[in-house]
Coordinates of C-alpha atoms in Angstrom, one line a residue:
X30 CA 128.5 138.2 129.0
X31 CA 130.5 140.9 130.0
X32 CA 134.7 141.2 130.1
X33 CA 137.3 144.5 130.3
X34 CA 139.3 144.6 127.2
X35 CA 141.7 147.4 126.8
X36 CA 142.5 149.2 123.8
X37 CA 145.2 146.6 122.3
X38 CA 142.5 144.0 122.7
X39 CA 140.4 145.3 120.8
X40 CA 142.7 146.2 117.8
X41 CA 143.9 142.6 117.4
X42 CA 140.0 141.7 117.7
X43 CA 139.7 144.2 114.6
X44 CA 142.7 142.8 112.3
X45 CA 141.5 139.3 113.1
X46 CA 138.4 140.0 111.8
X47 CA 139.8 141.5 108.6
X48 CA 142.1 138.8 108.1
X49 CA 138.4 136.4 108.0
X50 CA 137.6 139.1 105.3
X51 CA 140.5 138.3 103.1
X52 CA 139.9 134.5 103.3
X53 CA 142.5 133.5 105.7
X54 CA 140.5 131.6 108.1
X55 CA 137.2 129.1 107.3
X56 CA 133.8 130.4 108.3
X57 CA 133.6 128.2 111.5
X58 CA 136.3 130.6 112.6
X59 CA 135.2 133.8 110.9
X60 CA 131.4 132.9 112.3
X61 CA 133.0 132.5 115.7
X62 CA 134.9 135.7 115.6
X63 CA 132.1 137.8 114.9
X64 CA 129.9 136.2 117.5
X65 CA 132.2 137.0 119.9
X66 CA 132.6 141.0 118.7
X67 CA 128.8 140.4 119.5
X68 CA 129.2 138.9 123.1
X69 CA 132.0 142.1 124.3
X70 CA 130.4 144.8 126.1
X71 CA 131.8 147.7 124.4
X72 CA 132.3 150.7 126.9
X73 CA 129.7 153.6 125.3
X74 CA 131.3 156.0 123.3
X75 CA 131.9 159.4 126.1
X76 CA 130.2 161.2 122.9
X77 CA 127.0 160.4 123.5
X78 CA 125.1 158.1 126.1
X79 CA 123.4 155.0 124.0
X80 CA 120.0 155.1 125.9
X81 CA 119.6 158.8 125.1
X82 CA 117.9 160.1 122.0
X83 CA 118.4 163.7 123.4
X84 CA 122.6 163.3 123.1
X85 CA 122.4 163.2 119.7
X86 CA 123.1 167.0 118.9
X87 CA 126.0 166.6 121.4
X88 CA 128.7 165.8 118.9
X89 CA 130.8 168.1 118.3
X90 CA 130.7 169.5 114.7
X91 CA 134.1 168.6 113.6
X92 CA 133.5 168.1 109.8
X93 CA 131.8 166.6 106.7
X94 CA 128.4 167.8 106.9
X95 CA 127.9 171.1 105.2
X96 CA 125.4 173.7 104.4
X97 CA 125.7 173.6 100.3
X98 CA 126.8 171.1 98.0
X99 CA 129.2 172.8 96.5
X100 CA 131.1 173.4 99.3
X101 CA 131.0 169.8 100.3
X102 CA 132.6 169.1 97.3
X103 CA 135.5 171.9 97.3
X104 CA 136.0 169.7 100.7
X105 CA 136.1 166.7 99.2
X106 CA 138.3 167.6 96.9
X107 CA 141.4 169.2 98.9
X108 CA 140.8 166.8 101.5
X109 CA 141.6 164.1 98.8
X110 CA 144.9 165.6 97.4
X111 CA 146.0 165.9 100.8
X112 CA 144.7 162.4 101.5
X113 CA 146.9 160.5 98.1
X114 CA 150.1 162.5 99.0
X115 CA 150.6 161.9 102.9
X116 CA 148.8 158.7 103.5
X117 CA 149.8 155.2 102.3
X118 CA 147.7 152.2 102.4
X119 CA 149.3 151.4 106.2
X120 CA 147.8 154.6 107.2
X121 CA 144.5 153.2 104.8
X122 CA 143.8 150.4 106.9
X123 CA 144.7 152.0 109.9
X124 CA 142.2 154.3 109.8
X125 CA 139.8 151.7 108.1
X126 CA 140.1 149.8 111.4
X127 CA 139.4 152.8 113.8
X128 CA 136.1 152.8 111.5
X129 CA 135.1 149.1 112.2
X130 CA 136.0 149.9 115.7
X131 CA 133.8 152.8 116.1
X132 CA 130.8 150.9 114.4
X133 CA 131.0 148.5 117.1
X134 CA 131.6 151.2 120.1
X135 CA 128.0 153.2 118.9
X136 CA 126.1 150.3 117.3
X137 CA 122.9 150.1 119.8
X138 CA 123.1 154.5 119.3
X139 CA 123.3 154.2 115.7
X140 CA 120.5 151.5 115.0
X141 CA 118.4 153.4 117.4
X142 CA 118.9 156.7 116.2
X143 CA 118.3 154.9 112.2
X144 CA 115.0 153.1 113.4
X145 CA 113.4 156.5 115.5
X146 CA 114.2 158.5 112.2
X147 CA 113.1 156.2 109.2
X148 CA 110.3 154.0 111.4
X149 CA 111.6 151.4 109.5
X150 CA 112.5 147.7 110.1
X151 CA 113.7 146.2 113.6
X152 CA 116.0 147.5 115.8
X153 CA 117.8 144.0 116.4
X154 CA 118.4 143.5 113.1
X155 CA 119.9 147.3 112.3
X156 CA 122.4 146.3 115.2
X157 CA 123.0 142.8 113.1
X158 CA 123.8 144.9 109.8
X159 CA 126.4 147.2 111.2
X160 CA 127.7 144.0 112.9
X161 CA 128.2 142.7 109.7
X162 CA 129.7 146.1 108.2
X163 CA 131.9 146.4 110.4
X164 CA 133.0 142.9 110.3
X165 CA 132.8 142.0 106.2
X166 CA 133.2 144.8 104.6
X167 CA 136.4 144.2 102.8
X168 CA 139.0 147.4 103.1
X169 CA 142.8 148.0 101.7
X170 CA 143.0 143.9 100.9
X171 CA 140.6 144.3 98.5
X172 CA 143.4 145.9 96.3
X173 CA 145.3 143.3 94.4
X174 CA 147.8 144.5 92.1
X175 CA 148.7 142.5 88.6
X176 CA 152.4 141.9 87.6
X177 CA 154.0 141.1 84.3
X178 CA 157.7 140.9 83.5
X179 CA 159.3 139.2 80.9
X180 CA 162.5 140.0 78.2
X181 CA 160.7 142.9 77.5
X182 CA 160.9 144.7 81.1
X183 CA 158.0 144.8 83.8
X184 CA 154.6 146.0 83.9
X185 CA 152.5 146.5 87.2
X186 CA 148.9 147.4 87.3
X187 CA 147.8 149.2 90.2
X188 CA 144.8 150.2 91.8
X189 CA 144.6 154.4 91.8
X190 CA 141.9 156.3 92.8
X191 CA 139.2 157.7 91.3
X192 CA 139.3 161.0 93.4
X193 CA 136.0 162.7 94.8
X194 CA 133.0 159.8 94.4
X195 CA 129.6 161.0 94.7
X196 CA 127.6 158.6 96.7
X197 CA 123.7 158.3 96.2
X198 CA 122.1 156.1 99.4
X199 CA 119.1 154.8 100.1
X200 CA 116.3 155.2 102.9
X201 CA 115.7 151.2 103.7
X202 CA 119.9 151.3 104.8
X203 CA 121.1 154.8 105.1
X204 CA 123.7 154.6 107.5
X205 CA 124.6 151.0 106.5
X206 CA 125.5 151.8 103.1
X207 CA 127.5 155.5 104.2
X208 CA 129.2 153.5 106.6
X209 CA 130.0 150.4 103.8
X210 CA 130.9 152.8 100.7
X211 CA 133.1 155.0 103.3
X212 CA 135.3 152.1 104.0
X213 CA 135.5 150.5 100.4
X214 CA 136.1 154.5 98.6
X215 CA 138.5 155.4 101.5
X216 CA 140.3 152.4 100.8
X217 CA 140.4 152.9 97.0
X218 CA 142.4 156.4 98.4
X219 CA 139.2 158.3 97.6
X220 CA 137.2 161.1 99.7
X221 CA 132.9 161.1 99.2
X222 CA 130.0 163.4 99.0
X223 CA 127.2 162.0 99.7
X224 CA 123.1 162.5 99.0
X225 CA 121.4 161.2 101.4
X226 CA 117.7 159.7 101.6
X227 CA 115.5 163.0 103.0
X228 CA 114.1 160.9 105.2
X229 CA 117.2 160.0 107.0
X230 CA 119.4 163.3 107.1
X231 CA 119.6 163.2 110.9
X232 CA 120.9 159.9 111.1
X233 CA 123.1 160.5 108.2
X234 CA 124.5 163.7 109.2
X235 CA 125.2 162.3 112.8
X236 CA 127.2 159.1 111.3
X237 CA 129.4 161.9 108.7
X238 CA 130.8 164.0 111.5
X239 CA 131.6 160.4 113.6
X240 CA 133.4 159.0 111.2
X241 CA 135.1 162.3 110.5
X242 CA 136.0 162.4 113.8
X243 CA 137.5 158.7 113.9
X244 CA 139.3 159.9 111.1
X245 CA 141.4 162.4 112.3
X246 CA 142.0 160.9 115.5
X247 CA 143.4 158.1 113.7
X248 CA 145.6 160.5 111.8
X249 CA 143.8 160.9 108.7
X250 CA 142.2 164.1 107.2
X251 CA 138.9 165.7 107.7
X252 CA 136.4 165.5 105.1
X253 CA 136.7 162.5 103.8
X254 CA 133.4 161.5 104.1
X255 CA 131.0 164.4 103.3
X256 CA 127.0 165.4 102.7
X257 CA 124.7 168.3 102.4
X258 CA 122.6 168.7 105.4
X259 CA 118.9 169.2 103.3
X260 CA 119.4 167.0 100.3
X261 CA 117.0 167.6 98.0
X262 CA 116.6 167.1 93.9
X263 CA 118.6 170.0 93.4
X264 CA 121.6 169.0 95.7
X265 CA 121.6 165.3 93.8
X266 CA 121.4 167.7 90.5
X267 CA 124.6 169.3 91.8
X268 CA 126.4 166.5 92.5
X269 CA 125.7 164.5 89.1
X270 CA 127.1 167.7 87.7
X271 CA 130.3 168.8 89.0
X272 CA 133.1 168.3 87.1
X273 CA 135.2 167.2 90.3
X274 CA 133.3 164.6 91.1
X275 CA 135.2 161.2 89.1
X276 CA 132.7 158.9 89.8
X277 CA 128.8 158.5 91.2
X278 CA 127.6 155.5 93.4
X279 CA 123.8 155.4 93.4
X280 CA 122.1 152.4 95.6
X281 CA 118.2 152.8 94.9
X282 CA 115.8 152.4 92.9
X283 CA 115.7 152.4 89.1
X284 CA 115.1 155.9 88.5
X285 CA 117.6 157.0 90.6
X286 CA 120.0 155.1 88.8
X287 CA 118.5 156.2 85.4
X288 CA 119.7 159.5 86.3
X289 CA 123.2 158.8 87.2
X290 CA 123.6 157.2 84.0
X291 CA 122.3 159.6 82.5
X292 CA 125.0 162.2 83.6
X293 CA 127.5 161.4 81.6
X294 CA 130.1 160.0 83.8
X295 CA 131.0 156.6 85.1
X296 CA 128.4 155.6 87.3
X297 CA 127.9 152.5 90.1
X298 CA 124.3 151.7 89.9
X299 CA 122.7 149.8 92.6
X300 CA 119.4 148.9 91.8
X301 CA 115.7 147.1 92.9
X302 CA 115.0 143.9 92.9
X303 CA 111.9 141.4 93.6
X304 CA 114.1 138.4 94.2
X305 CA 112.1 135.2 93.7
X306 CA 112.4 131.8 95.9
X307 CA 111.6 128.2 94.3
X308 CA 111.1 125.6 96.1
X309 CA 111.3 122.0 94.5
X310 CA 110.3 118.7 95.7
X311 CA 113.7 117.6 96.4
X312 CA 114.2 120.1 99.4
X313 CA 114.8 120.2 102.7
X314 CA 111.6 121.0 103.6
X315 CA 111.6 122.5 106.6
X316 CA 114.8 123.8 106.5
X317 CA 113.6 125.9 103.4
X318 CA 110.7 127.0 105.7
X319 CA 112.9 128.5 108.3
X320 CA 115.5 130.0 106.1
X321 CA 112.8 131.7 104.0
X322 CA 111.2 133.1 107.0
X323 CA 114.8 134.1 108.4
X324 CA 115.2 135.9 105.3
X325 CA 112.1 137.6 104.4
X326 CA 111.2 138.5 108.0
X327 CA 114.9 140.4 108.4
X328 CA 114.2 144.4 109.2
X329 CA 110.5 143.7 108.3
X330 CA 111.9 142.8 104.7
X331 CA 113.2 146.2 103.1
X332 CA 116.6 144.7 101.8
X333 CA 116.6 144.6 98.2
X334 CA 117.8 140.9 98.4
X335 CA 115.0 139.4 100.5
X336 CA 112.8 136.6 99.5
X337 CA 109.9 138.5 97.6
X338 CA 107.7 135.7 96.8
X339 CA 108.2 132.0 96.7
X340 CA 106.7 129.5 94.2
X341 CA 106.9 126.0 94.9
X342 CA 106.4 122.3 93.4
X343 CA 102.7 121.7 94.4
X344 CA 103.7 117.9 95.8
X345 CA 105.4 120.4 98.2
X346 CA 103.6 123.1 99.0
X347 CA 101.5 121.9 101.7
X348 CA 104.4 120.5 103.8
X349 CA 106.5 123.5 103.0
X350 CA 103.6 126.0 104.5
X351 CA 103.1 123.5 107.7
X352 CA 106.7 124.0 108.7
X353 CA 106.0 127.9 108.2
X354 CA 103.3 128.1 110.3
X355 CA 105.4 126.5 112.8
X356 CA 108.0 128.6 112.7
X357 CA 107.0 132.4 112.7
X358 CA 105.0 132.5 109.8
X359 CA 101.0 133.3 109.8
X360 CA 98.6 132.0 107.0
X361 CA 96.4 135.0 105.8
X362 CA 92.7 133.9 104.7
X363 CA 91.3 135.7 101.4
X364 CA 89.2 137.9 103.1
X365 CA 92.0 138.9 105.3
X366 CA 94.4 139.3 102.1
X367 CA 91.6 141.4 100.9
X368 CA 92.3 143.7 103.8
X369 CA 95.5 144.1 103.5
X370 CA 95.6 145.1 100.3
X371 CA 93.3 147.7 101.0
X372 CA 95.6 149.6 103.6
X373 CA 99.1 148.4 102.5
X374 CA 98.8 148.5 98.8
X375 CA 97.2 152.0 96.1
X376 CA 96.4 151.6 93.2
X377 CA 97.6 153.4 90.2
X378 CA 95.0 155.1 89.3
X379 CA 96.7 157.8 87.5
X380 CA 99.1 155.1 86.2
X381 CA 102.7 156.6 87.3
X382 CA 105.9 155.0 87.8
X383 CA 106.9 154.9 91.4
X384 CA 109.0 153.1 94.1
X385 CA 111.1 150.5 92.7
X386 CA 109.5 150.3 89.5
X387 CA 110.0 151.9 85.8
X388 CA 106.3 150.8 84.7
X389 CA 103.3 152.8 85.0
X390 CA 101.2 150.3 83.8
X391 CA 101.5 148.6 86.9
X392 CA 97.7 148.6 88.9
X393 CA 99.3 149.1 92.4
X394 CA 101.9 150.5 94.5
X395 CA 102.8 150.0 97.8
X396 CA 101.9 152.7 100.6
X397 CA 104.4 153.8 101.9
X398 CA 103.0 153.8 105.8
X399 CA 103.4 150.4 105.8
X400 CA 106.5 149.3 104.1
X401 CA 109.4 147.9 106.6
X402 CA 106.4 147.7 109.4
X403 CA 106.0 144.9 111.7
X404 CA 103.3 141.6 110.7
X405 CA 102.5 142.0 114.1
X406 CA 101.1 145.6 113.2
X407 CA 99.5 144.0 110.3
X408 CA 97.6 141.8 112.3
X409 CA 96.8 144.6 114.7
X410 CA 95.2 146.2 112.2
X411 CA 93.2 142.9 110.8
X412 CA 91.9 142.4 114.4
X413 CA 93.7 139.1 114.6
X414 CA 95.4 138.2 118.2
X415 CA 97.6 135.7 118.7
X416 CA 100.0 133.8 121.7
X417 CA 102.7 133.5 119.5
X418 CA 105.3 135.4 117.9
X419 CA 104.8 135.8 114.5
X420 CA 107.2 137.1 111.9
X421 CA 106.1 136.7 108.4
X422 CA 102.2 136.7 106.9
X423 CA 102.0 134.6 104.1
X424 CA 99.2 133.5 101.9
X425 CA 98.5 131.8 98.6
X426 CA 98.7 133.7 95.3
X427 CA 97.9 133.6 92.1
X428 CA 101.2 134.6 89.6
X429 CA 99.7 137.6 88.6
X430 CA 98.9 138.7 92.3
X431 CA 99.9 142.6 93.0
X432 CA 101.6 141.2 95.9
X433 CA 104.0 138.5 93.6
X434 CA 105.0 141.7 91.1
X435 CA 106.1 144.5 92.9
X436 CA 108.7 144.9 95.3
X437 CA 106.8 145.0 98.4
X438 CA 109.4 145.3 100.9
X439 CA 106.9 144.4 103.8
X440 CA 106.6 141.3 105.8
X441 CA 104.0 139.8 103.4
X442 CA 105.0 136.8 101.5
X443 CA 102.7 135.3 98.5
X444 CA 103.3 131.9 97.7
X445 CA 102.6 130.2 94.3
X446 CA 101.9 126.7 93.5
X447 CA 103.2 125.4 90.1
X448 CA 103.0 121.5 88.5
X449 CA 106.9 121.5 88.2
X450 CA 110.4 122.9 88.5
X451 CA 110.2 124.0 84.9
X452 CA 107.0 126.1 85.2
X453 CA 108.0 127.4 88.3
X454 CA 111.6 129.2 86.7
X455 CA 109.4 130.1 84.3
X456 CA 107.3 132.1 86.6
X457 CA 110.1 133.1 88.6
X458 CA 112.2 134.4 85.9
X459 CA 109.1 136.5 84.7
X460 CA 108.7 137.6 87.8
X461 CA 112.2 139.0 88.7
X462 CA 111.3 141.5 85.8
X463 CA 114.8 141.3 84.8
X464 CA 116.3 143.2 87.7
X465 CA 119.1 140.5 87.8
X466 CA 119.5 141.0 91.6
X467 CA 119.0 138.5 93.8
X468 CA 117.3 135.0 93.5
X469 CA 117.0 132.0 95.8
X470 CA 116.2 128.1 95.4
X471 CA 116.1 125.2 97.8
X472 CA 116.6 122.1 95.8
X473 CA 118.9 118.6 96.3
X474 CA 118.9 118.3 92.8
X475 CA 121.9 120.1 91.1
X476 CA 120.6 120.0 87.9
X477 CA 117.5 122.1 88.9
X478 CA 119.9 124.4 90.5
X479 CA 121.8 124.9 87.5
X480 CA 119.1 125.6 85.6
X481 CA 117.1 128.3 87.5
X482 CA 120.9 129.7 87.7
X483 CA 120.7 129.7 84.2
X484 CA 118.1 131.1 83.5
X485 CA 117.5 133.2 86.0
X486 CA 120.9 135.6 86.0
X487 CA 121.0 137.3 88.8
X488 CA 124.0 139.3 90.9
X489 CA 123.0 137.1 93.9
X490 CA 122.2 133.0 93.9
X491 CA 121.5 131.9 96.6
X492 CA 121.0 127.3 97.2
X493 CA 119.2 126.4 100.2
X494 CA 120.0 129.4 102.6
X495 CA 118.7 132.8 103.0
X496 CA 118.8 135.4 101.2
X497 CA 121.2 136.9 104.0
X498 CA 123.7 134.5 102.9
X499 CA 124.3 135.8 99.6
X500 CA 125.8 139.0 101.6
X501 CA 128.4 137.1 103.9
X502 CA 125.5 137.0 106.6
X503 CA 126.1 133.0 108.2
X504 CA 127.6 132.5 104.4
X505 CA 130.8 133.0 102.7
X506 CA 132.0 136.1 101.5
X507 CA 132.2 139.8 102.0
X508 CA 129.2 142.0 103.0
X509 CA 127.7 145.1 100.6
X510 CA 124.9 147.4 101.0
X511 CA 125.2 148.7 96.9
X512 CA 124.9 145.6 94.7
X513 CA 125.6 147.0 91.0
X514 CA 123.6 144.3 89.3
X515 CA 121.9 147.6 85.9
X516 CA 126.0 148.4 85.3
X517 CA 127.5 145.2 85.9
X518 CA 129.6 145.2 88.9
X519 CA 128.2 143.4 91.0
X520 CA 129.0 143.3 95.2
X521 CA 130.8 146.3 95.3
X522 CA 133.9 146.7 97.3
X523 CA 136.7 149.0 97.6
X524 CA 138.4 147.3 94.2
X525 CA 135.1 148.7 92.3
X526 CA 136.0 152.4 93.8
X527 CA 139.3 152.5 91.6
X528 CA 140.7 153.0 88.1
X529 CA 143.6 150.8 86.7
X530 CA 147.1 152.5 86.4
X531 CA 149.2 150.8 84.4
X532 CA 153.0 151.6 84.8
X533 CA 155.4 150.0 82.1
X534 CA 159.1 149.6 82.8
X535 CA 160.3 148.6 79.6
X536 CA 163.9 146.8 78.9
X537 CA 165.1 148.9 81.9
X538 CA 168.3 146.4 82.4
X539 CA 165.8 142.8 82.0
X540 CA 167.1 142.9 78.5
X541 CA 169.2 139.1 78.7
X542 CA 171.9 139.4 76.7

């Protein structure tokens, strides 16, 4: 479908959507507004033509991305004190919604330009992600502020900012999470210097100086949004250590956040995970199929939150993998499982910690050349041809299965057969390895749900849905791409980017007499 909107269109489009943010409207409503952002042909940006890689280096350098870190944080920091004094949270949202806008406008060139720099995931789904950013990610309304008054006078606690955050992101959602921390820290009346994945810089850098550029024409400052163009160890050194930077924001793995705690100021960290699914006898059966395909299969499963590995009741199992096969999922024999772990998986020989993993004693990694890849590239490579489309190899494991421990972040899904629900949170608890990120279940019975709830802990719980549903993706609730689960906060948002300001009026004429 394609309509002419003009520029006031479009505005109200982006406040209504922000209104289904704060809760105003139900999700039939908030689904149907974002399907319909979806269905608008957007005009292409007159920066740079969408079907052309080569356009890239065509944006003019206007600001943000800068040649040393410590000048991107000088940047940062006077572009903030100009930003507190002459902008107010009108000017706040305003801005925020010329970002959202300009997500939309440059969506097919910035999941393109992603995908041909990181080789990782599906295009279709990158466009689905900054959908969702743009629509979900919650800005100045996340910013409530607390009241008291009594004999005694008033007291009012306010959200203030921080100041200069440095921002950590990852390579599995680079400009996803710039473009998600930028809204919620600008927000939170906060400027950002960010680190960037190496393998992503391009990208990255390309996304700093656009959103710098919808910035000021939305009357805001430049350099709000800053990075080094080569980050290296030595940049993220820098950063950790400059005493104008107020806070760090680290979404990665759990070295990465080891380090940022280790600085010695107040740090965000977002961490791994290897979310487990159970599957009980109670379930919907093929409903659980579908949604754990949906959810491990998105961007060739490289989200933290995706269904790792499923164990289910064994009075189950075989109706639960039936629906599978029918719907995008393909059943690996041993010999081919074999295979795979011959090219997708190393072992540890010399017994280092790596990925998204503290333990060295763990016998494998993944290779690298095939994480986020598609099973169809798997199957290429087994020799195995098939008619239909499939999204998600699966195969049956045993618990202590390479493939049902680490964070594979491919689409490869063990599955585990257990006598009962009890054995099977058991199982799944272990193998979460205590990340405390995300976790799934499809059950009818409330009581199991409770319990693997329980005991399981996690940031994210999701009950017979996808893993996407746990970040506002066809569920309720606001969208992240740094969930905080090692220091506690959770699905970050703009309120986690600020510090609490109390201001006390005491007496002050409510003294009654």
């Amino acid at each position: 479908m394609s309509v002419n909107i003009t520029e006031k269109d479009l505005q109200s489009i982006i406040e209504q959507v922000v209104k289904n943010i704060s809760g105003i409207q139900g999700v039939s409503e908030a689904k149907q507004q974002v399907e319909a952002l979806k269905e608008i042909k957007i005009a292409p940006s007159n920066i740079v033509n969408p079907e052309s890689t080569s356009n890239y280096s065509k944006l003019p350098p206007v600001s943000g991305v800068f040649e040393n870190m410590a000048e991107a944080i000088e940047a940062a920091d006077k572009a903030q004190k100009n930003f507190i004094k002459k902008c107010n949270l009108d000017d706040r949202e305003r801005i925020i919604n010329a970002i959202r806008k300009m997500i939309l406008s440059n969506k097919e060139t910035l999941a393109k330009m992603v995908y041909d720099e990181t080789k990782l995931g599906k295009y279709r789904d990158k466009l689905a992600k900054l959908e969702l950013v743009a629509a979900k990610t919650p800005g100045v309304e996340d910013l409530k502020t607390e009241a008291f008054s009594g004999d005694s006078g008033l007291t009012i606690v306010e959200n203030g900012a921080f100041g200069v955050i440095g921002a950590v992101t990852p390579v599995t959602n680079p400009i996803e999470t710039i473009l998600n921390n930028s809204i919620g820290m600008i927000a939170g009346g906060n400027t950002v210097v960010f680190n960037v994945h190496p393998s992503s810089k391009n990208s990255c850098a390309y996304v700093v100086e656009l959103l710098n550029k919808t910035i000021v024409e939305a009357g805001g400052p430049a350099n709000l949004v800053n990075m080094v163009r080569i980050p290296n160890m030595d940049t993220l050194k820098e950063l950790t250590t400059n005493p104008k930077i107020r806070l760090l924001v680290g979404t990665g793995g759990p070295g990465l956040v080891k380090t940022l705690l280790q600085s010695g100021k107040k740090a965000i960290g977002a961490g791994a995970g290897n979310p487990p699914v159970i599957v009980d006898e109670t379930a919907d059966l093929e409903h659980a199929a579908k949604e754990i395909i949906k959810g491990a299969s998105f961007d060739n499963n490289i989200l933290c939150i995706a269904e790792k590995e499923v164990f289910v009741v064994d009075k189950a199992a075989d109706e639960l993998i039936f629906h599978m096969l029918n719907n995008g999922a393909y059943m690996l024999s041993k010999r081919e499982v074999e295979f795979v772990m011959q090219f997708a998986l190393e072992e540890n020989v010399n017994k280092v910690a790596r990925g998204c993993s503290l333990d060295n004693k763990r016998e494998y990694h993944v290779a690298k050349d095939w994480v986020g890849k598609d099973a169809s590239l798997f199957l290429e490579k087994l020799g195995v041809r098939t008619d239909k489309e499939v999204n998600l190899l699966i195969f049956e494991a045993e618990f202590d299965h390479p493939y049902v421990q680490l964070e594979q972040m491919m689409p490869v899904m063990p599955i585990v057969r257990v006598r009962n629900v009890d054995e099977a949170i058991d199982l799944a608890v272990e193998a979460e390895h205590g990340n405390r990120h995300t976790a799934m279940m499809h059950s009818k019975n409330v009581d199991n749900l409770t319990k693997f709830a329980r005991a399981i802990g996690t940031t994210i719980f999701v009950k017979n849905a996808s893993s996407l549903a746990g970040v506002g993706f066809e569920g309720e609730g606001y969208t992240t791409m740094s969930i905080a689960g090692p220091t506690g906060e959770g699905l970050t948002s703009a309120k986690n980017f600020t510090r609490k300001r109390r201001c006390v009026l005491a007496e002050g004429g409510f003294r009654i007499v």
